[in-house]
């Protein structure tokens, strides 16, 4: 019994193949096809151009890997750091982007700690509102256009009349809080000192017990911001229209004062 082994290389458009199958393109332009495979219906299902662009179900691929169908990957590892994610642009090109540019980011606060280390006391009478100054300012930077959520809670206590006595006149009063712009980048449509959000608690009392302990004006507002550095100020205020007793209150004396800033990039 005799046996023979044959070893050979196949060259297509080359007389010196350097691999088991060696195909050399017929031309050197970006549209010259070095390899074309069609199915039984003559549909072109695999294309390799002279420039290396490969198409699957795409006869004229415009990138190194170009497909018009679905893509499936198995056996991928787990990234516990989550530093990057795959994304596509409007034309379908795949890129990676840092997750810090995709996911909601805490820019300030959200740690559950008291945000105000000092307190300020205000008085109002005869329709003249009074506001805190520099009680709490947060500065944050937006790296790309984002939907920014600002939320706050401001403790207000020691509520008495303007002279410091018990508040018992029964006339309407207000204590409140508001967010105002402290500083802005040049590209923003907002204006420094503009009010972004405000919240007030109105009350009347005829008994000293009605204003004991703390009140908590609170609020949340969403706003789209372009890249830049912003500063927002949380202001407390009091207002009393009457000209007899008025009102006095202390802001920031609670352990539950908050001002949180969270940004979600807009894609």
Coordinates of C-alpha atoms in Angstrom, one line a residue:
X1 CA 0.0 0.0 0.0
X2 CA 1.4 3.4 -1.0
X3 CA 0.4 6.8 0.3
X4 CA 1.2 10.3 -0.8
X5 CA 1.0 13.7 0.9
X6 CA 0.7 16.8 -1.2
X7 CA 1.3 20.3 0.1
X8 CA 0.4 23.4 -2.1
X9 CA -0.4 27.1 -1.9
X10 CA -3.1 28.8 -4.0
X11 CA -2.4 32.2 -5.4
X12 CA -5.1 34.4 -7.0
X13 CA -3.6 37.2 -9.1
X14 CA -0.2 36.3 -7.8
X15 CA 2.4 33.7 -8.8
X16 CA 4.1 33.7 -5.4
X17 CA 1.4 33.0 -2.8
X18 CA 2.7 33.6 0.8
X19 CA -0.2 31.8 2.5
X20 CA -2.3 28.7 1.8
X21 CA -4.7 31.1 -0.1
X22 CA -3.2 34.4 -1.2
X23 CA -5.5 36.9 -3.0
X24 CA -4.1 40.1 -4.5
X25 CA -6.5 42.8 -5.5
X26 CA -6.8 43.7 -9.2
X27 CA -6.5 47.4 -8.5
X28 CA -5.4 50.0 -5.9
X29 CA -8.4 52.2 -5.5
X30 CA -10.7 52.4 -2.5
X31 CA -13.6 50.9 -4.5
X32 CA -11.6 47.9 -6.0
X33 CA -12.8 44.6 -4.7
X34 CA -10.2 42.2 -3.6
X35 CA -12.7 39.6 -2.5
X36 CA -16.4 39.1 -3.2
X37 CA -18.6 36.3 -2.0
X38 CA -22.3 36.0 -3.1
X39 CA -25.0 33.6 -1.9
X40 CA -27.1 31.3 -4.1
X41 CA -29.4 34.3 -5.0
X42 CA -26.3 36.2 -6.2
X43 CA -26.6 38.6 -3.3
X44 CA -23.2 39.9 -2.3
X45 CA -22.7 38.8 1.4
X46 CA -19.0 39.4 1.9
X47 CA -16.8 42.1 0.4
X48 CA -13.2 43.1 0.9
X49 CA -12.0 46.2 -0.8
X50 CA -8.4 47.0 -1.7
X51 CA -8.2 49.5 1.2
X52 CA -9.1 46.8 3.7
X53 CA -12.7 47.9 4.3
X54 CA -14.8 44.8 4.8
X55 CA -18.5 44.6 4.3
X56 CA -21.0 42.0 5.5
X57 CA -24.2 42.3 3.4
X58 CA -22.7 45.7 2.3
X59 CA -21.2 45.8 -1.2
X60 CA -19.4 49.1 -0.8
X61 CA -18.1 49.2 2.9
X62 CA -17.1 52.6 4.1
X63 CA -15.2 51.4 7.3
X64 CA -12.9 48.6 8.2
X65 CA -16.0 46.6 9.4
X66 CA -19.3 47.6 7.9
X67 CA -22.5 45.6 8.3
X68 CA -26.2 46.3 7.6
X69 CA -27.5 43.6 9.9
X70 CA -27.3 42.7 13.6
X71 CA -24.1 42.2 15.5
X72 CA -23.7 39.7 18.3
X73 CA -20.8 39.1 20.6
X74 CA -20.4 36.3 23.1
X75 CA -17.8 35.5 25.7
X76 CA -17.3 39.2 26.6
X77 CA -15.5 39.8 29.9
X78 CA -17.0 41.9 32.8
X79 CA -15.7 45.4 33.4
X80 CA -16.1 46.1 37.1
X81 CA -14.7 49.6 36.7
X82 CA -17.2 50.7 34.0
X83 CA -14.9 53.3 32.7
X84 CA -16.0 53.1 29.1
X85 CA -19.1 52.1 27.1
X86 CA -19.7 51.3 23.4
X87 CA -21.8 53.9 21.6
X88 CA -22.8 54.7 18.0
X89 CA -23.2 58.0 16.2
X90 CA -26.0 58.8 13.9
X91 CA -24.4 57.1 11.0
X92 CA -23.9 53.9 13.0
X93 CA -20.1 54.1 13.5
X94 CA -19.1 52.4 16.8
X95 CA -16.9 54.3 19.3
X96 CA -16.2 54.1 23.0
X97 CA -17.0 56.9 25.4
X98 CA -16.2 57.5 29.1
X99 CA -19.2 56.6 31.3
X100 CA -18.6 60.0 33.0
X101 CA -20.0 61.5 29.8
X102 CA -23.0 59.2 29.6
X103 CA -24.3 58.6 33.1
X104 CA -25.8 60.9 35.8
X105 CA -23.0 62.6 37.7
X106 CA -23.1 64.0 41.2
X107 CA -21.6 67.5 41.0
X108 CA -22.4 68.7 44.5
X109 CA -24.0 67.5 47.7
X110 CA -26.0 64.2 47.9
X111 CA -23.9 63.0 50.9
X112 CA -26.6 63.3 53.5
X113 CA -24.5 65.8 55.5
X114 CA -25.7 69.2 56.7
X115 CA -24.8 71.7 53.9
X116 CA -24.8 74.9 56.0
X117 CA -22.1 75.5 58.7
X118 CA -23.4 78.9 59.8
X119 CA -26.9 80.5 60.2
X120 CA -28.4 83.8 59.5
X121 CA -31.3 85.6 61.2
X122 CA -33.7 87.8 59.2
X123 CA -36.5 90.2 60.1
X124 CA -39.4 91.6 58.0
X125 CA -42.1 94.2 58.7
X126 CA -44.3 96.6 56.8
X127 CA -44.0 94.7 53.5
X128 CA -40.2 94.7 53.3
X129 CA -38.9 91.3 52.4
X130 CA -35.5 90.3 53.8
X131 CA -33.0 87.8 52.3
X132 CA -30.0 85.9 53.4
X133 CA -26.6 86.7 51.8
X134 CA -24.1 84.0 51.0
X135 CA -25.8 81.4 53.3
X136 CA -25.0 78.6 50.9
X137 CA -23.3 78.7 47.4
X138 CA -22.6 75.7 45.3
X139 CA -20.1 75.9 42.3
X140 CA -20.1 73.1 39.7
X141 CA -18.7 72.5 36.2
X142 CA -20.6 71.0 33.2
X143 CA -18.3 69.3 30.7
X144 CA -21.1 68.8 28.1
X145 CA -24.7 69.9 27.6
X146 CA -26.6 68.2 30.4
X147 CA -30.0 68.1 32.1
X148 CA -29.1 69.4 35.6
X149 CA -31.4 68.7 38.7
X150 CA -30.9 71.0 41.6
X151 CA -32.7 70.1 44.8
X152 CA -32.7 71.8 48.3
X153 CA -34.1 71.8 51.8
X154 CA -33.6 74.7 54.2
X155 CA -34.3 74.5 57.9
X156 CA -36.0 77.6 59.4
X157 CA -36.4 78.0 63.2
X158 CA -36.6 80.5 66.1
X159 CA -39.6 82.1 64.4
X160 CA -40.8 85.2 66.5
X161 CA -42.0 88.7 65.7
X162 CA -39.6 91.4 64.4
X163 CA -38.8 92.6 68.0
X164 CA -38.0 89.1 69.2
X165 CA -41.2 88.4 71.2
X166 CA -43.7 85.6 70.6
X167 CA -45.6 85.8 67.3
X168 CA -49.3 85.9 68.1
X169 CA -50.9 88.6 66.0
X170 CA -52.7 86.2 63.6
X171 CA -51.7 88.0 60.4
X172 CA -50.3 86.3 57.3
X173 CA -46.5 85.8 57.1
X174 CA -44.1 84.0 54.7
X175 CA -40.9 82.1 55.2
X176 CA -39.2 80.7 52.1
X177 CA -36.2 79.8 50.1
X178 CA -35.1 80.4 46.5
X179 CA -32.3 79.4 44.2
X180 CA -30.5 82.3 42.4
X181 CA -27.6 82.4 39.9
X182 CA -24.4 83.6 41.6
X183 CA -22.1 83.3 38.6
X184 CA -22.5 82.1 35.0
X185 CA -20.4 81.3 31.9
X186 CA -20.7 83.7 29.0
X187 CA -22.6 81.2 26.8
X188 CA -25.7 80.9 29.0
X189 CA -29.0 82.7 28.5
X190 CA -29.5 83.2 32.2
X191 CA -28.5 86.3 34.2
X192 CA -26.6 86.6 37.4
X193 CA -29.0 87.1 40.4
X194 CA -32.0 85.7 38.4
X195 CA -34.3 83.5 40.5
X196 CA -34.2 79.9 39.2
X197 CA -36.7 78.5 41.7
X198 CA -38.6 79.7 44.8
X199 CA -40.7 78.1 47.5
X200 CA -42.6 79.7 50.4
X201 CA -44.6 78.6 53.5
X202 CA -47.4 81.0 54.4
X203 CA -49.0 80.9 57.9
X204 CA -51.1 82.8 60.4
X205 CA -50.9 82.2 64.1
X206 CA -52.8 83.3 67.1
X207 CA -50.9 81.1 69.6
X208 CA -47.2 81.0 70.5
X209 CA -47.1 77.2 69.9
X210 CA -47.8 77.5 66.2
X211 CA -44.3 78.5 65.2
X212 CA -42.3 76.2 67.4
X213 CA -39.5 73.9 66.1
X214 CA -38.4 74.0 62.4
X215 CA -40.0 74.6 59.1
X216 CA -38.4 73.2 55.9
X217 CA -38.9 75.0 52.6
X218 CA -37.8 72.6 49.9
X219 CA -37.8 72.3 46.2
X220 CA -36.3 70.8 43.0
X221 CA -35.9 72.2 39.5
X222 CA -34.5 70.8 36.3
X223 CA -32.7 72.9 33.7
X224 CA -30.6 72.3 30.6
X225 CA -27.1 73.8 30.9
X226 CA -24.4 74.1 28.3
X227 CA -20.7 73.4 29.2
X228 CA -19.2 75.8 31.7
X229 CA -18.8 76.6 35.4
X230 CA -21.8 77.8 37.3
X231 CA -22.5 79.0 40.9
X232 CA -26.0 78.7 42.5
X233 CA -27.0 80.4 45.8
X234 CA -29.6 79.1 48.2
X235 CA -31.3 82.1 49.8
X236 CA -33.7 82.1 52.7
X237 CA -36.2 84.9 53.1
X238 CA -39.0 86.3 55.3
X239 CA -41.9 88.5 54.5
X240 CA -44.5 90.2 56.6
X241 CA -47.0 92.8 55.2
X242 CA -48.2 94.0 58.6
X243 CA -46.6 96.9 60.3
X244 CA -47.3 95.8 63.9
X245 CA -45.4 92.6 64.8
X246 CA -43.6 91.5 61.6
X247 CA -41.5 88.4 61.6
X248 CA -38.0 87.2 62.5
X249 CA -36.5 83.7 61.7
X250 CA -33.2 81.9 61.6
X251 CA -32.1 80.0 58.5
X252 CA -29.5 77.2 58.5
X253 CA -29.8 76.2 62.1
X254 CA -31.0 72.7 61.2
X255 CA -28.9 69.5 60.7
X256 CA -31.0 68.7 57.6
X257 CA -30.0 71.6 55.2
X258 CA -29.3 70.3 51.7
X259 CA -28.3 71.6 48.2
X260 CA -27.7 68.8 45.7
X261 CA -26.7 69.0 42.1
X262 CA -26.9 66.1 39.7
X263 CA -26.2 66.3 35.9
X264 CA -27.2 63.8 33.2
X265 CA -25.5 64.4 29.8
X266 CA -27.9 64.9 26.8
X267 CA -27.0 62.7 23.9

